[in-house]
Amino acid sequence: MQDFAGAFVEFNIEFSEGASGLLPAGTVFSKNLSFNGDAAWTIRCYPRGGAPGHTAAGDGEHLAVQLVNLGSSRKASRLLFEAIALDRDNNKAAVPSPASLRFTCRCDLDYPNNGCQVTLPRVFRTSDLAAHCVVNGYVTVLCGLAVLQHNPIPIPPSRYALDLRNLEVRNRYGDPDVSFAMGDNKLVPVHRKVLAARSPVFKAEFDGSMAESTMPVLRPPHEFQPSTFLAVLLYIYADRLPRKEEVVNGVPMVELLRDLLAAADWYAMDRLKLVCAKKLWEDVSVETVSKNLYYADRYNCRELRNACIHFMAAAENMRQVAVTDEYVWLAQNYPCLIEVLRSRIMAENI
């Protein structure tokens, strides 16, 4: 399946219909562009060219664009770029008619690594922009990016509305009827019927004859960190993962996602497990793939396990993976997974 994410930013560039009023070559305007809430890109617009390293093209005749990757590298991805310059009406009315789309530039590129940049030195001719796109002394250029990435971990549709169709939020749930005591003895009040609706494990605990069905205060019967259990509750109540700024105690997101995958397996929340696996795969790297493989294998996430093995079996990746601390840890503690990986590599090289 293909994952898609994209967004546009707008540049309003002071321009003149006469050459004397044009900005000098090398003038740059920058804007950040985010996907899914993360500031991942900077788009630099050079109205008359002159981008660093491309001064030969910066002769003032072309608008240039530079794309800078501020986020993580993405394997097997393509980057789609589009620039649109808004045209103006040819009449000289005091109030211009609505703009129409006249000039466009589209291309697809290999996804650059983190910190790398791509320069497109000849997006539009400045003479065309000056002649057809100036409105009240400005040219409007829209620049958009979209990322296409193959993701081998499909996520089924959310059951949130179906699970809670007979329940309502907060006051209509009624008052909380049980609390969980966290590691610091802080009590987190919840509703038995909400947790039971979202997890078959909670349902068995609260709807049956188990002691948990009547006790007013419970302690989670596992050793997950409080940040992990709170993330489980967030998914149960809001059907989403925590944002970076919501993670307690400064736990790195990759560690939280791994522990949350394990908790999803504990509570038999299969969709949450796949949501975590998908996020882990989106940010996979040679440094993180080994422990991702361990968690996927131990907590029964076949999709992530297969994806990690496929990633590690690629010769260009394996050479880098083999010298990481996480791979050494995996080889020392779970040699059986190393044997599975070696068998896969040998099978692919036959």
mmCIF file of C-alpha atoms in Angstrom:
data_model
loop_
_atom_site.group_PDB
_atom_site.id
_atom_site.type_symbol
_atom_site.label_atom_id
_atom_site.label_comp_id
_atom_site.label_asym_id
_atom_site.label_seq_id
_atom_site.Cartn_x
_atom_site.Cartn_y
_atom_site.Cartn_z
ATOM 1 C CA MET A 1 0.000 0.000 0.000
ATOM 2 C CA GLN A 2 1.097 3.604 -0.549
ATOM 3 C CA ASP A 3 1.190 6.203 2.228
ATOM 4 C CA PHE A 4 0.678 9.807 1.121
ATOM 5 C CA ALA A 5 1.378 13.064 2.937
ATOM 6 C CA GLY A 6 1.675 16.533 1.463
ATOM 7 C CA ALA A 7 1.255 20.257 1.984
ATOM 8 C CA PHE A 8 1.710 23.641 0.258
ATOM 9 C CA VAL A 9 3.309 26.925 1.308
ATOM 10 C CA GLU A 10 2.708 30.312 -0.300
ATOM 11 C CA PHE A 11 5.308 32.904 -1.313
ATOM 12 C CA ASN A 12 4.211 36.482 -2.027
ATOM 13 C CA ILE A 13 7.199 37.980 -3.822
ATOM 14 C CA GLU A 14 7.658 41.665 -4.507
ATOM 15 C CA PHE A 15 8.040 41.928 -8.275
ATOM 16 C CA SER A 16 8.049 44.580 -10.933
ATOM 17 C CA GLU A 17 6.919 44.429 -14.513
ATOM 18 C CA GLY A 18 10.030 46.345 -15.421
ATOM 19 C CA ALA A 19 13.516 44.871 -15.134
ATOM 20 C CA SER A 20 14.756 47.753 -12.963
ATOM 21 C CA GLY A 21 12.494 46.751 -10.089
ATOM 22 C CA LEU A 22 13.402 43.071 -9.890
ATOM 23 C CA LEU A 23 15.114 41.669 -6.812
ATOM 24 C CA PRO A 24 18.848 40.917 -7.198
ATOM 25 C CA ALA A 25 19.987 37.360 -7.928
ATOM 26 C CA GLY A 26 20.627 35.399 -4.768
ATOM 27 C CA THR A 27 17.704 36.934 -2.831
ATOM 28 C CA VAL A 28 16.017 34.150 -0.906
ATOM 29 C CA PHE A 29 12.712 33.646 0.923
ATOM 30 C CA SER A 30 12.344 30.638 3.239
ATOM 31 C CA LYS A 31 9.350 28.883 4.754
ATOM 32 C CA ASN A 32 8.977 25.716 6.773
ATOM 33 C CA LEU A 33 6.556 23.049 5.640
ATOM 34 C CA SER A 34 5.246 20.333 7.927
ATOM 35 C CA PHE A 35 3.734 16.888 7.458
ATOM 36 C CA ASN A 36 1.552 15.493 10.251
ATOM 37 C CA GLY A 37 2.567 18.226 12.663
ATOM 38 C CA ASP A 38 6.341 17.765 12.342
ATOM 39 C CA ALA A 39 8.453 20.560 10.848
ATOM 40 C CA ALA A 40 10.166 18.390 8.272
ATOM 41 C CA TRP A 41 11.148 20.662 5.379
ATOM 42 C CA THR A 42 12.382 24.128 4.524
ATOM 43 C CA ILE A 43 11.504 25.473 1.086
ATOM 44 C CA ARG A 44 13.755 28.260 -0.148
ATOM 45 C CA CYS A 45 12.572 30.389 -3.047
ATOM 46 C CA TYR A 46 15.107 32.386 -5.105
ATOM 47 C CA PRO A 47 13.024 34.723 -7.316
ATOM 48 C CA ARG A 48 15.988 35.389 -9.620
ATOM 49 C CA GLY A 49 18.056 32.266 -9.022
ATOM 50 C CA GLY A 50 21.460 32.290 -7.398
ATOM 51 C CA ALA A 51 20.980 29.339 -5.045
ATOM 52 C CA PRO A 52 24.288 28.278 -3.413
ATOM 53 C CA GLY A 53 26.132 25.857 -5.641
ATOM 54 C CA HIS A 54 24.069 26.893 -8.668
ATOM 55 C CA THR A 55 25.346 30.374 -9.332
ATOM 56 C CA ALA A 56 25.763 29.582 -13.002
ATOM 57 C CA ALA A 57 22.015 29.316 -13.225
ATOM 58 C CA GLY A 58 21.515 32.402 -11.074
ATOM 59 C CA ASP A 59 21.736 34.861 -13.902
ATOM 60 C CA GLY A 60 18.437 36.480 -13.037
ATOM 61 C CA GLU A 61 16.452 34.723 -15.743
ATOM 62 C CA HIS A 62 14.838 31.949 -13.679
ATOM 63 C CA LEU A 63 13.128 31.498 -10.339
ATOM 64 C CA ALA A 64 14.852 28.678 -8.410
ATOM 65 C CA VAL A 65 13.629 26.538 -5.515
ATOM 66 C CA GLN A 66 15.673 24.640 -2.937
ATOM 67 C CA LEU A 67 14.181 21.828 -0.811
ATOM 68 C CA VAL A 68 15.916 21.072 2.503
ATOM 69 C CA ASN A 69 15.064 17.915 4.440
ATOM 70 C CA LEU A 70 14.987 18.638 8.195
ATOM 71 C CA GLY A 71 13.342 15.366 9.183
ATOM 72 C CA SER A 72 14.294 11.720 9.040
ATOM 73 C CA SER A 73 15.328 9.753 5.988
ATOM 74 C CA ARG A 74 12.662 7.567 4.437
ATOM 75 C CA LYS A 75 13.499 4.341 2.667
ATOM 76 C CA ALA A 76 11.849 3.444 -0.629
ATOM 77 C CA SER A 77 10.159 6.826 -0.905
ATOM 78 C CA ARG A 78 9.616 9.329 -3.673
ATOM 79 C CA LEU A 79 9.306 13.078 -3.276
ATOM 80 C CA LEU A 80 6.800 14.912 -5.472
ATOM 81 C CA PHE A 81 7.258 18.663 -5.999
ATOM 82 C CA GLU A 82 4.907 21.147 -7.625
ATOM 83 C CA ALA A 83 5.171 24.918 -8.029
ATOM 84 C CA ILE A 84 2.247 27.044 -9.206
ATOM 85 C CA ALA A 85 2.422 30.712 -10.181
ATOM 86 C CA LEU A 86 -0.939 32.478 -10.138
ATOM 87 C CA ASP A 87 -1.841 34.340 -13.323
ATOM 88 C CA ARG A 88 -3.605 37.696 -13.392
ATOM 89 C CA ASP A 89 -6.395 38.869 -15.653
ATOM 90 C CA ASN A 90 -5.268 40.761 -18.744
ATOM 91 C CA ASN A 91 -7.680 43.627 -18.248
ATOM 92 C CA LYS A 92 -6.648 46.750 -16.335
ATOM 93 C CA ALA A 93 -9.685 46.955 -14.049
ATOM 94 C CA ALA A 94 -9.109 48.532 -10.663
ATOM 95 C CA VAL A 95 -10.189 45.304 -8.969
ATOM 96 C CA PRO A 96 -8.445 42.355 -10.681
ATOM 97 C CA SER A 97 -10.567 39.349 -11.500
ATOM 98 C CA PRO A 98 -9.816 36.134 -9.580
ATOM 99 C CA ALA A 99 -6.456 34.562 -10.356
ATOM 100 C CA SER A 100 -6.249 31.492 -12.513
ATOM 101 C CA LEU A 101 -3.548 28.842 -12.661
ATOM 102 C CA ARG A 102 -1.214 29.523 -15.567
ATOM 103 C CA PHE A 103 2.324 28.409 -14.799
ATOM 104 C CA THR A 104 3.102 25.092 -13.153
ATOM 105 C CA CYS A 105 6.229 23.024 -12.637
ATOM 106 C CA ARG A 106 6.058 19.388 -11.520
ATOM 107 C CA CYS A 107 8.726 16.752 -10.914
ATOM 108 C CA ASP A 108 9.376 13.680 -8.795
ATOM 109 C CA LEU A 109 12.673 13.068 -7.033
ATOM 110 C CA ASP A 110 14.524 10.534 -4.935
ATOM 111 C CA TYR A 111 13.863 11.256 -1.274
ATOM 112 C CA PRO A 112 16.958 13.087 0.061
ATOM 113 C CA ASN A 113 18.618 12.017 3.293
ATOM 114 C CA ASN A 114 18.219 13.949 6.527
ATOM 115 C CA GLY A 115 20.047 17.286 6.253
ATOM 116 C CA CYS A 116 20.389 17.063 2.487
ATOM 117 C CA GLN A 117 18.915 19.450 -0.046
ATOM 118 C CA VAL A 118 17.687 19.395 -3.625
ATOM 119 C CA THR A 119 17.917 22.458 -5.855
ATOM 120 C CA LEU A 120 15.667 23.095 -8.843
ATOM 121 C CA PRO A 121 17.454 25.984 -10.628
ATOM 122 C CA ARG A 122 14.965 26.675 -13.441
ATOM 123 C CA VAL A 123 11.377 26.528 -12.153
ATOM 124 C CA PHE A 124 9.913 29.599 -13.926
ATOM 125 C CA ARG A 125 11.312 32.259 -16.247
ATOM 126 C CA THR A 126 11.309 35.612 -14.435
ATOM 127 C CA SER A 127 10.251 37.342 -17.645
ATOM 128 C CA ASP A 128 7.078 35.194 -17.771
ATOM 129 C CA LEU A 129 6.286 35.974 -14.142
ATOM 130 C CA ALA A 130 6.833 39.707 -14.698
ATOM 131 C CA ALA A 131 4.682 39.736 -17.818
ATOM 132 C CA HIS A 132 1.753 37.603 -16.652
ATOM 133 C CA CYS A 133 1.691 37.119 -12.871
ATOM 134 C CA VAL A 134 2.257 40.494 -11.173
ATOM 135 C CA VAL A 135 -0.743 41.718 -9.159
ATOM 136 C CA ASN A 136 -0.343 44.968 -7.232
ATOM 137 C CA GLY A 137 3.418 44.609 -7.400
ATOM 138 C CA TYR A 138 3.566 41.001 -6.153
ATOM 139 C CA VAL A 139 3.764 37.515 -7.630
ATOM 140 C CA THR A 140 2.160 34.632 -5.733
ATOM 141 C CA VAL A 141 3.922 31.277 -6.020
ATOM 142 C CA LEU A 142 2.623 28.137 -4.305
ATOM 143 C CA CYS A 143 5.150 25.387 -3.601
ATOM 144 C CA GLY A 144 3.999 21.943 -2.544
ATOM 145 C CA LEU A 145 5.631 18.704 -1.501
ATOM 146 C CA ALA A 146 4.155 15.244 -1.240
ATOM 147 C CA VAL A 147 5.798 12.046 -0.061
ATOM 148 C CA LEU A 148 4.875 8.643 -1.425
ATOM 149 C CA GLN A 149 6.154 5.696 0.578
ATOM 150 C CA HIS A 150 5.406 2.018 0.289
ATOM 151 C CA ASN A 151 4.310 0.786 3.706
ATOM 152 C CA PRO A 152 3.999 -2.984 4.184
ATOM 153 C CA ILE A 153 1.978 -2.631 7.399
ATOM 154 C CA PRO A 154 -1.726 -2.112 6.629
ATOM 155 C CA ILE A 155 -3.945 -0.730 9.394
ATOM 156 C CA PRO A 156 -7.610 -1.771 9.465
ATOM 157 C CA PRO A 157 -10.301 0.914 9.808
ATOM 158 C CA SER A 158 -10.766 2.306 13.299
ATOM 159 C CA ARG A 159 -13.452 0.679 15.445
ATOM 160 C CA TYR A 160 -13.538 3.661 17.806
ATOM 161 C CA ALA A 161 -17.070 4.781 16.934
ATOM 162 C CA LEU A 162 -18.338 1.202 16.834
ATOM 163 C CA ASP A 163 -16.729 0.268 20.155
ATOM 164 C CA LEU A 164 -18.201 3.300 21.905
ATOM 165 C CA ARG A 165 -21.478 3.590 20.016
ATOM 166 C CA ASN A 166 -23.476 2.953 23.193
ATOM 167 C CA LEU A 167 -21.355 5.295 25.269
ATOM 168 C CA GLU A 168 -20.942 9.074 25.357
ATOM 169 C CA VAL A 169 -18.000 11.209 26.384
ATOM 170 C CA ARG A 170 -17.125 12.263 29.947
ATOM 171 C CA ASN A 171 -20.330 13.254 31.819
ATOM 172 C CA ARG A 172 -22.454 10.800 29.869
ATOM 173 C CA TYR A 173 -20.085 7.987 30.714
ATOM 174 C CA GLY A 174 -20.906 8.702 34.326
ATOM 175 C CA ASP A 175 -18.327 9.273 37.006
ATOM 176 C CA PRO A 176 -15.139 7.172 36.896
ATOM 177 C CA ASP A 177 -15.689 3.953 38.808
ATOM 178 C CA VAL A 178 -12.136 2.614 39.126
ATOM 179 C CA SER A 179 -8.653 4.075 39.400
ATOM 180 C CA PHE A 180 -5.257 2.732 38.413
ATOM 181 C CA ALA A 181 -2.337 3.344 40.755
ATOM 182 C CA MET A 182 0.750 4.238 38.772
ATOM 183 C CA GLY A 183 4.372 3.744 39.811
ATOM 184 C CA ASP A 184 4.478 6.988 41.810
ATOM 185 C CA ASN A 185 1.137 6.085 43.478
ATOM 186 C CA LYS A 186 -0.655 8.682 41.399
ATOM 187 C CA LEU A 187 -4.245 7.596 40.788
ATOM 188 C CA VAL A 188 -5.662 7.712 37.251
ATOM 189 C CA PRO A 189 -9.493 7.499 37.279
ATOM 190 C CA VAL A 190 -11.154 5.637 34.391
ATOM 191 C CA HIS A 191 -14.449 4.039 33.401
ATOM 192 C CA ARG A 192 -14.688 0.257 33.458
ATOM 193 C CA LYS A 193 -17.207 0.153 30.616
ATOM 194 C CA VAL A 194 -15.030 2.296 28.328
ATOM 195 C CA LEU A 195 -11.961 0.119 28.854
ATOM 196 C CA ALA A 196 -14.058 -3.026 28.460
ATOM 197 C CA ALA A 197 -15.457 -1.733 25.158
ATOM 198 C CA ARG A 198 -11.968 -1.221 23.720
ATOM 199 C CA SER A 199 -10.017 -4.240 24.999
ATOM 200 C CA PRO A 200 -11.114 -7.859 25.395
ATOM 201 C CA VAL A 201 -8.625 -8.230 28.257
ATOM 202 C CA PHE A 202 -10.207 -5.367 30.189
ATOM 203 C CA LYS A 203 -13.618 -6.788 29.329
ATOM 204 C CA ALA A 204 -12.680 -10.128 30.883
ATOM 205 C CA GLU A 205 -11.353 -8.369 33.993
ATOM 206 C CA PHE A 206 -14.288 -6.031 34.526
ATOM 207 C CA ASP A 207 -17.303 -7.976 33.274
ATOM 208 C CA GLY A 208 -16.540 -11.336 34.844
ATOM 209 C CA SER A 209 -16.056 -12.751 38.313
ATOM 210 C CA MET A 210 -12.447 -11.626 38.631
ATOM 211 C CA ALA A 211 -11.550 -9.497 41.646
ATOM 212 C CA GLU A 212 -10.808 -6.524 39.383
ATOM 213 C CA SER A 213 -14.519 -6.224 38.607
ATOM 214 C CA THR A 214 -15.281 -4.718 42.025
ATOM 215 C CA MET A 215 -12.004 -3.317 43.426
ATOM 216 C CA PRO A 216 -11.971 0.521 43.479
ATOM 217 C CA VAL A 217 -8.198 0.841 42.955
ATOM 218 C CA LEU A 218 -6.127 -1.402 40.725
ATOM 219 C CA ARG A 219 -2.453 -1.608 39.881
ATOM 220 C CA PRO A 220 -1.647 -2.597 36.295
ATOM 221 C CA PRO A 221 -0.549 -6.267 36.390
ATOM 222 C CA HIS A 222 2.554 -5.673 34.281
ATOM 223 C CA GLU A 223 5.802 -3.741 34.362
ATOM 224 C CA PHE A 224 5.111 -1.178 31.639
ATOM 225 C CA GLN A 225 6.215 2.364 32.391
ATOM 226 C CA PRO A 226 3.536 4.890 33.423
ATOM 227 C CA SER A 227 4.085 6.701 30.105
ATOM 228 C CA THR A 228 3.180 3.504 28.255
ATOM 229 C CA PHE A 229 0.032 2.797 30.255
ATOM 230 C CA LEU A 230 -1.105 6.416 29.892
ATOM 231 C CA ALA A 231 -0.587 6.077 26.130
ATOM 232 C CA VAL A 232 -2.819 2.977 26.169
ATOM 233 C CA LEU A 233 -5.522 4.977 27.965
ATOM 234 C CA LEU A 234 -5.141 7.855 25.484
ATOM 235 C CA TYR A 235 -5.730 5.455 22.594
ATOM 236 C CA ILE A 236 -8.715 3.897 24.377
ATOM 237 C CA TYR A 237 -10.390 7.264 24.991
ATOM 238 C CA ALA A 238 -9.219 9.297 21.973
ATOM 239 C CA ASP A 239 -8.217 6.714 19.326
ATOM 240 C CA ARG A 240 -4.781 8.242 18.744
ATOM 241 C CA LEU A 241 -1.148 8.039 19.800
ATOM 242 C CA PRO A 242 0.430 10.678 22.047
ATOM 243 C CA ARG A 243 2.236 13.583 20.426
ATOM 244 C CA LYS A 244 5.865 14.180 21.313
ATOM 245 C CA GLU A 245 5.027 16.997 23.705
ATOM 246 C CA GLU A 246 2.500 14.770 25.527
ATOM 247 C CA VAL A 247 4.969 12.008 26.426
ATOM 248 C CA VAL A 248 5.702 12.056 30.157
ATOM 249 C CA ASN A 249 9.190 11.831 31.658
ATOM 250 C CA GLY A 250 10.862 12.654 28.347
ATOM 251 C CA VAL A 251 10.728 9.070 27.058
ATOM 252 C CA PRO A 252 12.084 8.894 23.470
ATOM 253 C CA MET A 253 9.264 8.280 21.006
ATOM 254 C CA VAL A 254 10.851 5.144 19.531
ATOM 255 C CA GLU A 255 11.046 3.567 23.012
ATOM 256 C CA LEU A 256 7.465 4.537 23.794
ATOM 257 C CA LEU A 257 6.219 3.042 20.523
ATOM 258 C CA ARG A 258 8.054 -0.222 21.193
ATOM 259 C CA ASP A 259 6.638 -0.508 24.711
ATOM 260 C CA LEU A 260 3.203 0.514 23.461
ATOM 261 C CA LEU A 261 3.339 -2.264 20.872
ATOM 262 C CA ALA A 262 4.082 -4.687 23.708
ATOM 263 C CA ALA A 263 1.202 -3.280 25.766
ATOM 264 C CA ALA A 264 -1.142 -3.596 22.792
ATOM 265 C CA ASP A 265 -0.234 -7.274 22.606
ATOM 266 C CA TRP A 266 -0.881 -7.644 26.372
ATOM 267 C CA TYR A 267 -4.331 -6.064 26.098
ATOM 268 C CA ALA A 268 -5.188 -7.795 22.794
ATOM 269 C CA MET A 269 -5.611 -4.459 21.010
ATOM 270 C CA ASP A 270 -4.595 -5.569 17.532
ATOM 271 C CA ARG A 271 -5.209 -2.294 15.736
ATOM 272 C CA LEU A 272 -3.127 -0.336 18.247
ATOM 273 C CA LYS A 273 -0.333 -2.828 17.685
ATOM 274 C CA LEU A 274 -0.411 -2.173 13.943
ATOM 275 C CA VAL A 275 -0.578 1.602 14.458
ATOM 276 C CA CYS A 276 2.611 1.403 16.544
ATOM 277 C CA ALA A 277 4.262 -0.904 14.019
ATOM 278 C CA LYS A 278 3.475 1.466 11.184
ATOM 279 C CA LYS A 279 4.993 4.427 13.063
ATOM 280 C CA LEU A 280 8.113 2.407 13.898
ATOM 281 C CA TRP A 281 8.472 1.418 10.259
ATOM 282 C CA GLU A 282 8.032 4.969 8.984
ATOM 283 C CA ASP A 283 11.101 6.087 10.953
ATOM 284 C CA VAL A 284 13.140 2.898 10.641
ATOM 285 C CA SER A 285 16.891 3.272 10.277
ATOM 286 C CA VAL A 286 20.000 1.103 10.524
ATOM 287 C CA GLU A 287 20.266 2.178 14.178
ATOM 288 C CA THR A 288 16.705 1.208 15.196
ATOM 289 C CA VAL A 289 15.770 -1.768 13.031
ATOM 290 C CA SER A 290 17.380 -4.466 15.227
ATOM 291 C CA LYS A 291 15.336 -3.734 18.362
ATOM 292 C CA ASN A 292 12.265 -3.164 16.224
ATOM 293 C CA LEU A 293 12.739 -6.713 14.958
ATOM 294 C CA TYR A 294 13.015 -8.026 18.526
ATOM 295 C CA TYR A 295 9.799 -6.321 19.639
ATOM 296 C CA ALA A 296 7.949 -7.422 16.516
ATOM 297 C CA ASP A 297 9.014 -11.042 17.030
ATOM 298 C CA ARG A 298 8.370 -11.188 20.777
ATOM 299 C CA TYR A 299 4.996 -9.449 20.640
ATOM 300 C CA ASN A 300 3.593 -11.215 17.599
ATOM 301 C CA CYS A 301 3.578 -8.449 14.995
ATOM 302 C CA ARG A 302 4.214 -10.423 11.834
ATOM 303 C CA GLU A 303 3.937 -7.418 9.530
ATOM 304 C CA LEU A 304 6.678 -5.431 11.266
ATOM 305 C CA ARG A 305 8.832 -8.537 11.721
ATOM 306 C CA ASN A 306 8.788 -9.296 7.992
ATOM 307 C CA ALA A 307 9.462 -5.667 7.078
ATOM 308 C CA CYS A 308 12.476 -5.470 9.414
ATOM 309 C CA ILE A 309 13.963 -8.712 8.124
ATOM 310 C CA HIS A 310 13.524 -7.525 4.536
ATOM 311 C CA PHE A 311 15.211 -4.212 5.413
ATOM 312 C CA MET A 312 18.149 -5.893 7.163
ATOM 313 C CA ALA A 313 18.614 -8.498 4.440
ATOM 314 C CA ALA A 314 19.500 -5.824 1.889
ATOM 315 C CA ALA A 315 23.294 -5.919 1.548
ATOM 316 C CA GLU A 316 23.774 -2.150 1.642
ATOM 317 C CA ASN A 317 21.753 -1.951 4.881
ATOM 318 C CA MET A 318 23.248 -5.016 6.578
ATOM 319 C CA ARG A 319 26.775 -3.664 6.388
ATOM 320 C CA GLN A 320 25.675 -0.646 8.441
ATOM 321 C CA VAL A 321 23.274 -2.498 10.745
ATOM 322 C CA ALA A 322 25.934 -5.023 11.811
ATOM 323 C CA VAL A 323 28.074 -2.381 13.531
ATOM 324 C CA THR A 324 25.276 -0.772 15.585
ATOM 325 C CA ASP A 325 24.858 -1.251 19.339
ATOM 326 C CA GLU A 326 21.309 -2.567 18.926
ATOM 327 C CA TYR A 327 22.449 -5.285 16.510
ATOM 328 C CA VAL A 328 25.199 -6.373 18.946
ATOM 329 C CA TRP A 329 22.563 -6.482 21.709
ATOM 330 C CA LEU A 330 20.266 -8.567 19.497
ATOM 331 C CA ALA A 331 23.046 -11.021 18.594
ATOM 332 C CA GLN A 332 24.006 -11.478 22.250
ATOM 333 C CA ASN A 333 20.510 -11.891 23.636
ATOM 334 C CA TYR A 334 18.448 -13.365 20.782
ATOM 335 C CA PRO A 335 20.758 -15.340 18.470
ATOM 336 C CA CYS A 336 17.761 -17.201 17.084
ATOM 337 C CA LEU A 337 16.677 -14.018 15.265
ATOM 338 C CA ILE A 338 20.157 -13.613 13.820
ATOM 339 C CA GLU A 339 19.867 -17.159 12.427
ATOM 340 C CA VAL A 340 16.515 -16.282 10.847
ATOM 341 C CA LEU A 341 18.111 -13.227 9.291
ATOM 342 C CA ARG A 342 21.100 -15.187 7.972
ATOM 343 C CA SER A 343 18.790 -17.779 6.431
ATOM 344 C CA ARG A 344 16.867 -14.998 4.685
ATOM 345 C CA ILE A 345 20.066 -13.450 3.334
ATOM 346 C CA MET A 346 21.312 -16.805 2.065
ATOM 347 C CA ALA A 347 17.962 -17.555 0.406
ATOM 348 C CA GLU A 348 18.013 -14.230 -1.416
ATOM 349 C CA ASN A 349 21.584 -14.743 -2.638
ATOM 350 C CA ILE A 350 21.003 -18.224 -4.068
#
